[in-house]
Coordinates of C-alpha atoms in Angstrom, one line a residue:
Chain A
X72 CA 4.7 15.1 63.5
X73 CA 2.9 12.0 62.3
X74 CA 0.0 13.1 64.4
X75 CA -0.1 16.5 62.8
X76 CA -0.1 14.9 59.3
X77 CA -3.0 12.6 60.4
X78 CA -4.9 15.7 61.5
X79 CA -4.4 17.1 58.1
X80 CA -5.7 14.0 56.3
X81 CA -9.0 15.6 55.4
X82 CA -7.0 18.4 53.8
X83 CA -5.1 16.0 51.7
X84 CA -8.2 14.0 50.6
X85 CA -10.0 17.2 49.9
X86 CA -7.1 18.5 47.7
X87 CA -6.8 15.1 46.0
X88 CA -10.5 15.1 45.3
X89 CA -10.3 18.6 43.8
X90 CA -7.3 17.7 41.6
X91 CA -9.0 14.6 40.3
X92 CA -12.3 16.5 39.7
X93 CA -10.5 19.1 37.6
X94 CA -8.5 16.5 35.8
X95 CA -11.4 14.3 35.0
X96 CA -13.8 17.0 33.8
X97 CA -11.1 18.9 31.8
X98 CA -9.8 15.6 30.3
X99 CA -13.2 14.5 29.2
X100 CA -14.1 17.7 27.5
X101 CA -10.6 18.2 26.1
X102 CA -10.7 14.7 24.6
X103 CA -14.1 15.4 23.0
X104 CA -12.7 18.5 21.4
X105 CA -9.1 17.3 20.8
X106 CA -9.8 14.1 19.0
X107 CA -11.9 15.6 16.2
X108 CA -9.4 18.4 15.9
X109 CA -6.6 15.9 15.6
X110 CA -8.5 13.9 13.0
X111 CA -9.1 17.2 11.0
X112 CA -5.4 18.0 11.3
X113 CA -4.6 14.7 9.6
X114 CA -7.3 14.4 6.9
X115 CA -7.0 18.0 5.7
X116 CA -3.4 17.5 4.7
X117 CA -2.5 17.4 1.1
X118 CA -3.2 14.0 -0.5
X119 CA -5.1 12.7 2.5
X120 CA -8.8 11.9 2.8
X121 CA -10.2 15.5 2.7
X122 CA -7.4 17.9 1.6
X123 CA -8.1 21.5 2.6
X124 CA -5.1 23.7 2.8
X125 CA -7.0 26.6 4.4
X126 CA -8.6 24.7 7.2
X127 CA -5.3 22.9 7.9
X128 CA -3.4 26.1 8.1
X129 CA -5.9 27.8 10.3
X130 CA -6.2 24.9 12.7
X131 CA -2.4 24.5 12.7
X132 CA -1.8 28.2 13.5
X133 CA -4.4 28.4 16.3
X134 CA -3.1 25.3 18.0
X135 CA 0.5 26.6 17.7
X136 CA -0.5 29.9 19.3
X137 CA -2.3 28.3 22.2
X138 CA 0.5 25.8 22.7
X139 CA 3.1 28.6 22.9
X140 CA 1.5 30.0 26.1
X141 CA 2.5 28.7 29.5
X142 CA -0.6 27.7 31.4
X143 CA -0.4 30.4 34.0
X144 CA -0.3 33.1 31.4
X145 CA -3.1 31.5 29.3
X146 CA -5.3 31.2 32.4
X147 CA -5.0 34.9 33.2
X148 CA -5.2 36.0 29.5
X149 CA -8.5 34.3 28.9
X150 CA -10.3 35.4 32.2
X151 CA -12.9 37.3 30.2
X152 CA -13.6 34.2 28.1
X153 CA -13.8 32.0 31.2
X154 CA -16.2 34.5 32.9
X155 CA -18.3 34.5 29.8
X156 CA -18.5 30.7 29.6
X157 CA -19.1 29.7 33.3
X158 CA -19.9 33.1 34.9
X159 CA -16.8 33.0 37.1
X160 CA -13.1 33.0 36.8
X161 CA -12.4 31.4 40.2
X162 CA -13.0 28.0 41.8
X163 CA -13.0 24.7 40.1
X164 CA -15.3 25.8 37.3
X165 CA -13.1 28.9 36.7
X166 CA -10.1 26.6 36.4
X167 CA -11.6 23.9 34.2
X168 CA -12.2 26.3 31.3
X169 CA -8.6 27.3 30.9
X170 CA -7.5 23.8 31.6
X171 CA -9.6 22.7 28.6
X172 CA -8.4 25.5 26.4
X173 CA -4.9 24.4 27.3
X174 CA -5.3 20.7 27.0
X175 CA -7.6 20.3 23.9
X176 CA -5.0 21.6 21.4
X177 CA -2.4 19.5 23.2
X178 CA -4.5 16.4 22.7
X179 CA -5.1 17.4 19.0
X180 CA -1.4 17.5 18.4
X181 CA -0.8 14.2 20.1
X182 CA -3.7 12.7 18.2
X183 CA -2.3 14.0 14.9
X184 CA 1.0 12.2 15.6
X185 CA -0.8 9.0 16.6
X186 CA -3.0 9.0 13.5
X187 CA -0.2 9.9 11.1
X188 CA 1.4 6.6 12.2
X189 CA -1.4 4.7 10.4
X190 CA 0.0 3.4 7.1
X191 CA -1.2 5.3 4.1
X192 CA -1.4 2.1 2.2
X193 CA -4.0 0.7 4.6
X194 CA -6.2 3.8 4.1
X195 CA -5.7 3.5 0.3
X196 CA -6.7 -0.2 0.5
X197 CA -10.1 0.6 2.1
X198 CA -10.7 3.6 -0.2
X199 CA -10.2 1.1 -3.1
X200 CA -12.7 -1.2 -1.5
X201 CA -15.4 1.5 -1.7
X202 CA -15.4 2.4 2.0
X203 CA -16.6 5.9 2.8
X204 CA -14.3 8.4 4.4
X205 CA -16.2 8.6 7.6
X206 CA -16.0 4.8 8.0
X207 CA -12.3 4.9 7.2
X208 CA -11.7 7.4 9.9
X209 CA -13.7 5.5 12.5
X210 CA -13.1 1.9 11.6
X211 CA -9.7 2.0 10.1
X212 CA -7.6 5.0 11.3
X213 CA -8.8 5.4 14.8
X214 CA -8.9 1.6 15.4
X215 CA -5.3 1.2 14.0
X216 CA -4.1 4.1 16.1
X217 CA -5.7 3.0 19.4
X218 CA -2.5 2.2 21.3
X219 CA -1.0 5.5 20.2
X220 CA -4.2 7.3 21.1
X221 CA -4.1 5.8 24.6
X222 CA -0.5 6.8 25.1
X223 CA -1.4 10.3 23.9
X224 CA -4.3 10.5 26.5
X225 CA -1.9 9.3 29.2
X226 CA 0.6 12.1 28.4
X227 CA -2.2 14.6 28.2
X228 CA -3.6 13.5 31.6
X229 CA -0.2 13.9 33.2
X230 CA 0.3 17.3 31.6
X231 CA -3.2 18.2 33.0
X232 CA -2.2 17.3 36.5
X233 CA 0.8 19.6 36.2
X234 CA -1.5 22.4 35.0
X235 CA -4.0 21.9 37.9
X236 CA -1.2 22.8 40.3
X237 CA -1.3 26.3 38.9
X238 CA -5.0 26.4 39.0
X239 CA -4.5 26.9 42.7
X240 CA -3.8 30.5 41.8
X241 CA -7.4 31.1 41.0
X242 CA -8.5 29.4 44.2
X243 CA -9.5 26.1 42.6
X244 CA -7.7 24.2 45.3
X245 CA -6.1 20.8 44.5
X246 CA -2.8 19.3 45.4
X247 CA -0.7 21.9 43.8
X248 CA -2.5 24.6 45.7
X249 CA -1.8 22.7 48.9
X250 CA 1.8 22.4 48.2
X251 CA 2.0 26.1 47.4
X252 CA 0.2 27.3 50.5
X253 CA 1.7 25.0 53.1
X254 CA 5.0 24.2 51.5
X255 CA 6.0 27.4 50.0
X256 CA 4.1 30.2 51.8
X257 CA 4.3 28.6 55.3
X258 CA 7.5 26.6 54.8
X259 CA 5.8 23.5 56.1
X260 CA 8.1 20.8 54.9
X261 CA 6.1 17.6 55.9
X262 CA 3.0 18.8 54.1
X263 CA 5.1 19.6 51.1
X264 CA 6.7 16.1 51.1
X265 CA 3.4 14.3 51.5
X266 CA 1.9 16.3 48.6
X267 CA 4.9 15.5 46.4
X268 CA 4.6 11.8 47.2
X269 CA 0.9 11.8 46.4
X270 CA 1.6 13.5 43.1
X271 CA 4.4 11.1 42.2
X272 CA 2.2 8.1 43.0
X273 CA -0.6 9.6 41.0
X274 CA 1.5 10.3 37.9
X275 CA 3.3 7.0 38.1
X276 CA 0.1 5.0 38.3
X277 CA -1.5 6.8 35.4
X278 CA 1.6 6.4 33.2
X279 CA 2.0 2.7 34.2
X280 CA -1.7 2.1 33.5
X281 CA -1.5 3.8 30.1
X282 CA 1.7 1.9 29.1
X283 CA 0.1 -1.4 30.3
X284 CA -3.1 -0.8 28.4
X285 CA -1.4 0.4 25.2
X286 CA 0.9 -2.6 25.3
X287 CA -2.1 -5.0 25.8
X288 CA -3.8 -3.4 22.9
X289 CA -0.7 -3.6 20.8
X290 CA 0.3 -7.1 21.9
X291 CA -0.3 -8.5 18.5
X292 CA 0.6 -5.6 16.4
Chain B
X47 CA -14.8 -5.7 -19.2
X48 CA -12.2 -3.0 -18.7
X49 CA -11.5 -0.4 -21.2
X50 CA -9.0 2.5 -20.7
X51 CA -9.2 4.9 -23.7
X52 CA -6.6 7.5 -24.4
X53 CA -5.6 7.9 -20.8
X54 CA -3.4 10.9 -19.9
X55 CA -2.2 11.8 -16.4
X56 CA -0.2 14.8 -15.4
X57 CA 1.2 15.2 -11.9
X58 CA 2.3 18.5 -10.4
X59 CA 5.6 18.1 -8.6
X60 CA 6.5 21.4 -7.1
X61 CA 6.2 23.8 -10.1
X62 CA 7.0 21.1 -12.6
X63 CA 4.5 19.1 -14.5
X64 CA 5.3 15.4 -14.9
X65 CA 3.4 13.4 -17.5
X66 CA 3.0 10.0 -16.0
X67 CA 0.7 8.6 -18.7
X68 CA 0.7 9.7 -22.3
X69 CA -2.3 8.4 -24.1
X70 CA -2.6 4.8 -23.0
X71 CA -5.2 2.4 -24.5
X72 CA -5.9 -0.9 -22.9
X73 CA -8.7 -3.4 -23.2
X74 CA -9.1 -6.4 -20.8
X75 CA -11.7 -9.1 -21.6
X76 CA -13.7 -11.0 -19.0
X77 CA -11.9 -13.9 -17.4
X78 CA -8.5 -12.8 -18.7
X79 CA -5.3 -12.4 -16.8
X80 CA -3.8 -9.2 -18.1
X81 CA -0.3 -8.2 -17.2
X82 CA 1.4 -4.8 -17.4
X83 CA 5.2 -4.9 -17.2
X84 CA 7.6 -2.1 -17.1
X85 CA 10.5 -0.7 -15.1
X86 CA 9.8 1.5 -12.1
X87 CA 8.6 4.9 -13.2
X88 CA 7.1 3.6 -16.4
X89 CA 3.6 4.6 -15.2
X90 CA 2.2 1.1 -14.6
X91 CA 1.1 1.7 -11.0
X92 CA -0.7 4.9 -12.0
X93 CA -2.3 3.0 -14.8
X94 CA -3.6 0.3 -12.4
X95 CA -5.0 2.9 -10.1
X96 CA -7.1 4.3 -13.1
X97 CA -9.2 1.1 -13.1
X98 CA -10.7 1.9 -9.7
X99 CA -10.1 5.6 -10.0
X100 CA -7.8 5.9 -7.1
X101 CA -6.1 8.2 -9.6
X102 CA -8.3 10.3 -11.8
X103 CA -7.1 10.7 -15.4
X104 CA -6.3 14.2 -16.7
X105 CA -7.9 13.1 -19.9
X106 CA -9.4 9.9 -21.2
X107 CA -12.2 7.4 -20.5
X108 CA -12.3 4.6 -17.9
X109 CA -15.0 2.0 -18.6
X110 CA -15.5 -0.9 -16.3
X111 CA -18.3 -3.4 -16.9
X112 CA -19.9 -1.0 -19.4
X113 CA -19.9 1.8 -16.8
X114 CA -18.1 5.0 -17.4
X115 CA -16.5 5.5 -14.0
X116 CA -15.8 9.2 -14.5
X117 CA -19.5 9.9 -14.8
X118 CA -20.4 8.4 -11.4
X119 CA -21.1 10.4 -8.3
X120 CA -19.2 9.5 -5.1
X121 CA -21.7 6.9 -3.8
X122 CA -22.0 5.2 -7.2
X123 CA -18.2 5.1 -7.5
X124 CA -18.0 3.5 -4.0
X125 CA -20.4 0.8 -5.1
X126 CA -18.5 0.2 -8.3
X127 CA -15.3 -0.1 -6.3
X128 CA -16.8 -2.9 -4.2
X129 CA -16.8 -5.0 -7.3
X130 CA -13.1 -4.4 -7.9
X131 CA -10.8 -6.2 -5.5
X132 CA -7.2 -5.1 -5.0
X133 CA -4.0 -6.6 -3.4
X134 CA -0.8 -4.7 -2.7
X135 CA 2.9 -5.2 -2.6
X136 CA 3.0 -4.4 1.1
X137 CA -0.3 -6.2 1.8
X138 CA -1.8 -3.3 3.8
X139 CA -3.5 -5.4 6.5
X140 CA -4.9 -4.0 9.7
X141 CA -2.3 -4.8 12.4
X142 CA -4.8 -4.4 15.2
X143 CA -7.1 -7.2 13.9
X144 CA -6.6 -10.9 13.6
X145 CA -6.8 -12.7 10.3
X146 CA -10.4 -13.6 10.5
X147 CA -11.4 -10.0 11.4
X148 CA -9.1 -8.6 8.7
X149 CA -11.2 -10.5 6.1
X150 CA -14.5 -9.9 8.0
X151 CA -14.1 -6.1 8.5
X152 CA -15.0 -5.2 4.9
X153 CA -18.1 -7.3 5.2
X154 CA -19.0 -5.7 8.5
X155 CA -18.6 -2.3 7.1
X156 CA -21.0 -3.3 4.3
X157 CA -23.5 -4.6 6.9
X158 CA -23.4 -8.3 5.9
X159 CA -25.3 -10.4 8.4
X160 CA -23.2 -12.1 11.0
X161 CA -23.8 -15.8 10.1
X162 CA -23.1 -15.0 6.5
X163 CA -19.8 -13.3 7.5
X164 CA -18.8 -16.4 9.5
X165 CA -19.6 -18.7 6.5
X166 CA -17.9 -16.4 3.9
X167 CA -14.7 -15.8 5.9
X168 CA -14.3 -19.5 6.7
X169 CA -14.7 -20.3 3.0
X170 CA -12.3 -17.7 1.9
X171 CA -9.6 -18.7 4.4
X172 CA -10.0 -22.2 3.2
X173 CA -9.6 -21.1 -0.4
X174 CA -6.3 -19.4 0.4
X175 CA -5.2 -22.2 2.7
X176 CA -5.1 -20.3 5.9
X177 CA -8.0 -21.9 7.8
X178 CA -5.8 -22.7 10.7
X179 CA -4.5 -19.1 11.1
X180 CA -7.9 -17.4 11.7
X181 CA -6.9 -16.3 15.2
X182 CA -3.3 -15.2 14.3
X183 CA -2.3 -11.6 13.8
X184 CA -0.7 -10.2 10.7
X185 CA 2.7 -9.7 12.5
X186 CA 2.8 -13.4 13.2
X187 CA 2.5 -14.4 9.5
X188 CA 5.1 -14.7 6.7
X189 CA 5.0 -12.4 3.7
X190 CA 3.3 -15.1 1.6
X191 CA 0.7 -15.8 4.2
X192 CA 0.0 -12.0 4.5
X193 CA -0.6 -11.8 0.8
X194 CA -3.0 -14.8 1.1
X195 CA -4.9 -12.8 3.7
X196 CA -4.9 -9.8 1.3
X197 CA -6.3 -12.1 -1.5
X198 CA -9.0 -13.4 0.8
X199 CA -9.9 -9.9 1.9
X200 CA -10.0 -8.7 -1.8
X201 CA -12.4 -11.6 -2.6
X202 CA -14.7 -11.0 0.3
X203 CA -17.1 -8.7 -1.6
X204 CA -17.3 -11.1 -4.6
X205 CA -15.5 -8.9 -7.0
X206 CA -15.5 -9.5 -10.8
X207 CA -12.1 -7.9 -11.1
X208 CA -8.9 -8.3 -9.1
X209 CA -6.1 -5.8 -9.4
X210 CA -2.7 -6.9 -8.3
X211 CA -0.3 -4.0 -7.5
X212 CA 3.2 -5.7 -7.6
X213 CA 1.7 -8.4 -5.4
X214 CA 4.7 -10.7 -5.5
X215 CA 7.5 -8.1 -5.6
X216 CA 8.1 -8.3 -1.9
X217 CA 8.2 -12.1 -1.8
X218 CA 10.9 -14.7 -2.3
X219 CA 10.9 -16.8 -5.5
X220 CA 9.3 -19.8 -4.0
X221 CA 6.5 -17.9 -2.2
X222 CA 6.0 -15.9 -5.5
X223 CA 5.3 -19.2 -7.3
X224 CA 2.8 -20.3 -4.7
X225 CA 0.9 -16.9 -4.8
X226 CA 0.9 -17.0 -8.6
X227 CA -0.5 -20.6 -8.5
X228 CA -3.2 -19.3 -6.1
X229 CA -4.1 -16.4 -8.4
X230 CA -4.3 -18.7 -11.4
X231 CA -6.5 -21.1 -9.4
X232 CA -9.0 -18.4 -8.4
X233 CA -8.9 -17.1 -12.0
X234 CA -10.1 -20.5 -13.2
X235 CA -12.4 -21.3 -10.3
X236 CA -14.2 -18.0 -10.0
X237 CA -13.8 -16.8 -13.5
X238 CA -12.2 -13.6 -12.1
X239 CA -10.6 -11.1 -14.4
X240 CA -7.2 -10.2 -13.1
X241 CA -5.1 -7.2 -14.0
X242 CA -1.6 -7.2 -12.6
X243 CA 1.5 -5.0 -12.8
X244 CA 5.0 -6.3 -12.3
X245 CA 8.6 -5.8 -13.3
X246 CA 9.2 -9.5 -13.4
X247 CA 8.8 -11.2 -16.8
X248 CA 8.3 -14.7 -15.3
X249 CA 5.2 -13.5 -13.5
X250 CA 3.8 -12.6 -16.9
X251 CA 5.0 -15.9 -18.4
X252 CA 3.5 -17.9 -15.6
X253 CA -0.1 -16.6 -15.4
X254 CA -0.9 -13.9 -17.9
X255 CA -2.9 -14.4 -21.1
X256 CA -2.1 -10.9 -22.4
X257 CA 0.6 -8.4 -21.7
X258 CA 1.3 -4.7 -22.2
X259 CA 4.8 -3.4 -22.0
X260 CA 5.1 0.1 -20.7
X261 CA 7.9 2.6 -21.0
X262 CA 7.8 6.4 -20.2
X263 CA 4.1 6.5 -19.7
X264 CA 3.2 4.7 -22.9
X265 CA 2.4 1.2 -23.9
X266 CA 5.1 0.3 -26.4
X267 CA 3.9 -3.2 -27.2
X268 CA 0.9 -5.3 -26.3
X269 CA -0.7 -8.6 -27.3
X270 CA -1.0 -12.2 -26.2
X271 CA 1.9 -13.4 -24.1
X272 CA 2.7 -16.2 -26.6
X273 CA 3.0 -13.7 -29.5
X274 CA 5.0 -11.2 -27.5
X275 CA 7.4 -13.9 -26.3
X276 CA 7.7 -15.4 -29.8
X277 CA 8.5 -12.2 -31.7
X278 CA 9.2 -9.3 -29.4
X279 CA 9.6 -6.1 -31.4
X280 CA 10.7 -3.4 -29.1
X281 CA 14.1 -3.3 -27.4
X282 CA 12.7 -3.0 -23.9
X283 CA 10.4 -6.0 -24.5
X284 CA 13.4 -8.0 -25.8
X285 CA 15.3 -7.1 -22.7
X286 CA 12.5 -8.3 -20.5
X287 CA 12.2 -11.5 -22.4
X288 CA 16.0 -12.1 -22.0
X289 CA 15.3 -12.5 -18.3
X290 CA 13.6 -15.7 -19.3
X291 CA 15.4 -16.7 -22.5
X292 CA 18.9 -15.4 -22.2
X293 CA 19.8 -15.8 -25.8
X294 CA 22.3 -13.0 -25.9
X295 CA 25.7 -14.4 -27.1
X296 CA 28.7 -13.1 -25.2
X297 CA 30.8 -10.8 -27.4
X298 CA 34.0 -12.8 -26.9
X299 CA 32.3 -16.0 -27.9
X300 CA 30.9 -14.5 -31.1
X301 CA 34.4 -13.4 -32.0
X302 CA 35.8 -16.8 -31.4
X303 CA 33.5 -18.7 -33.8
X304 CA 35.5 -19.5 -36.9
X305 CA 34.2 -18.9 -40.3
X306 CA 35.9 -21.2 -42.7
X307 CA 33.2 -21.4 -45.3
X308 CA 32.4 -18.6 -47.7
X309 CA 29.1 -17.6 -46.2
X310 CA 27.7 -17.8 -42.7
X311 CA 24.3 -16.7 -41.3
X312 CA 23.2 -16.6 -37.7
X313 CA 19.5 -17.2 -37.2
X314 CA 17.1 -16.8 -34.2
X315 CA 14.4 -19.4 -34.7
X316 CA 11.2 -19.5 -32.8
X317 CA 9.0 -22.5 -32.8
X318 CA 5.6 -23.1 -31.2
X319 CA 3.5 -26.0 -30.3
X320 CA 4.4 -29.3 -31.8
X321 CA 6.8 -28.2 -34.5
X322 CA 9.4 -31.0 -34.5
X323 CA 12.4 -28.8 -34.4
X324 CA 15.0 -31.6 -34.1
X325 CA 14.0 -33.1 -37.5
X326 CA 14.2 -29.7 -39.2
X327 CA 17.7 -29.0 -38.0
X328 CA 18.7 -32.7 -38.2
X329 CA 17.8 -33.0 -41.8
X330 CA 19.5 -29.8 -42.8
X331 CA 23.0 -31.2 -43.4
X332 CA 21.8 -34.2 -45.3
X333 CA 19.6 -32.1 -47.6
X334 CA 21.8 -29.2 -48.2
X335 CA 25.6 -28.9 -48.2
X336 CA 25.8 -26.7 -45.2
X337 CA 27.3 -26.9 -41.7
X338 CA 24.9 -26.4 -38.8
X339 CA 26.1 -25.1 -35.5
X340 CA 23.6 -24.8 -32.6
X341 CA 24.6 -21.9 -30.3
X342 CA 21.7 -21.7 -28.0
X343 CA 18.5 -23.5 -27.4
X344 CA 15.7 -23.3 -24.9
X345 CA 12.1 -24.3 -24.6
X346 CA 9.4 -23.2 -22.2
X347 CA 5.7 -23.4 -21.8
X348 CA 3.4 -20.5 -21.9
X349 CA -0.1 -21.4 -20.6
X350 CA 0.2 -24.9 -22.1
X351 CA 1.8 -24.0 -25.4
X352 CA 5.4 -25.0 -26.0
X353 CA 7.6 -22.1 -27.1
X354 CA 11.2 -22.8 -28.2
X355 CA 14.0 -20.5 -29.2
X356 CA 17.0 -21.7 -31.1
X357 CA 20.0 -19.8 -32.3
X358 CA 21.9 -21.6 -35.0
X359 CA 24.7 -20.7 -37.3
X360 CA 24.6 -22.1 -40.8
X361 CA 27.6 -21.9 -43.1
X362 CA 28.3 -22.9 -46.7
X363 CA 27.9 -21.6 -50.1
X364 CA 25.7 -18.5 -50.1
X365 CA 22.9 -20.1 -52.3
X366 CA 22.9 -23.2 -50.3
X367 CA 22.6 -21.3 -47.0
X368 CA 19.7 -19.3 -48.3
X369 CA 18.0 -22.4 -49.5
X370 CA 18.4 -24.0 -46.1
X371 CA 17.0 -20.8 -44.5
X372 CA 13.8 -20.9 -46.6
X373 CA 13.5 -24.6 -45.8
X374 CA 13.5 -23.9 -42.1
X375 CA 11.2 -20.9 -42.6
X376 CA 8.4 -23.2 -43.8
X377 CA 8.3 -25.3 -40.7
X378 CA 8.9 -22.9 -37.9
X379 CA 6.9 -20.0 -36.4
X380 CA 9.4 -17.3 -37.0
X381 CA 12.9 -16.8 -38.2
X382 CA 15.1 -13.8 -37.7
X383 CA 18.5 -13.4 -39.4
X384 CA 20.7 -11.8 -36.7
X385 CA 23.8 -11.5 -38.8
X386 CA 25.4 -12.8 -42.0
X387 CA 29.0 -12.9 -42.9
X388 CA 30.7 -13.1 -46.2
X389 CA 34.3 -14.0 -45.9
X390 CA 35.6 -11.7 -43.2
X391 CA 33.0 -9.0 -43.7
X392 CA 30.0 -9.1 -41.4
X393 CA 26.7 -7.5 -42.3
X394 CA 24.5 -6.8 -39.4
X395 CA 20.8 -7.0 -39.9
X396 CA 18.7 -4.6 -38.0

């Protein structure tokens, strides 16, 4: 049995590679979209840096709608959009688009929570010192919220790994797809177990790294 | 230096409108320490925030350094704010930066050259007595030390005005004293104009030159601290001053005092500076046929001037007592007849 698993090693590394590919690309782009959205969700609140009830309500509603859909449904529902963006709804690129649509609002929500932790008094202090709003966002809010932001990205990454498993449904491959095809459809228990172990190690190391880094950043806070 | 003219501020709370300030006028001269005292909800915090326009008045004029702040655009207002430092009750430091960086950050944001920042921050930390804490983080400091960092940060941009928003309210009495000493010290050394709000009268007594007493969104009394302490007019002011001079006689005690003579008057005497109070009271019995009974006495110093309060009871023939009163009146700052009694009948003076 060990021999058989060794024969399948390329399959595992290929799947791991595909998963990591999807996670890294989707995470990068989602972060680029999610962080500004999260900042907007905070500063457009009443009595914050740039109160704007309409913008806040619109963003809030859109994010809630997307966040209500399970990934598998979202992925199918936005196939036309995916095809429009990358020209195909299958393969890694076909999976990355829905992964981003799924993760960016999630990151925005987590960012919102992290940024709301920043003391209003601190923001007021720098406003009183004549610091511009942009500078306050970048140098004060985001800096103070760094440990929280890191934890938020950790959670988002893990959620993303979970979503990539379903991406197998559009032929994007990855570890989830492997477990589905071998473990579920062929009832191949050893492959299933190895896949599960790889996933556990992956998630555990990301979480541990995130916790460690956040703690290090926060050590004096 | 600072002039707030007819300031009104109305807040919307739900559907209700709350008038936080109702036509406040305040004038602070250069180099002055100006205190605003009031209970919570009196509007003093809103008033302080008018000076740097963190709160915009619904109506009124805000003039700082000859500039009408309400006429400035956003960039001009930001520049004006750089000249107005502020410290807070809860310090509002950046928890992710050490003490040096907490003070340096505002300089970096304003693109001050690096060597200049190093020099400036070292100097400021020395001024507030924290030169050995540069590498520490706010969470490792005591409340008083955090406020010192707050002061250093507020002074970083060389402001002309320092606003203190209940800066000592979260500190213990001893730390409060040391922070007040520091504020007084920088007021003298740097010629900084200081406006502070507080609910503690001894803060006013210790460092302020002038004071405004606020209640329900209005200034009910203002003037030099010495004048207000000498002859407070409003009841709220009197209550605040009683936290320093507790000259209120307990009811039971007042009842127990025997009145054997035909006429008795109770006086509240205020004397200032070098008035030799002892000789005035001491000579009373030899000069006039009256009995003198000292019920309360206290003396304090307000920015170097002695201020004493004495409550005495004088009894004797009515004419004699009145003569004695006019004799005292000539040599003291102020005299207030609290009550007079003829036989068993007491006439309260309001």
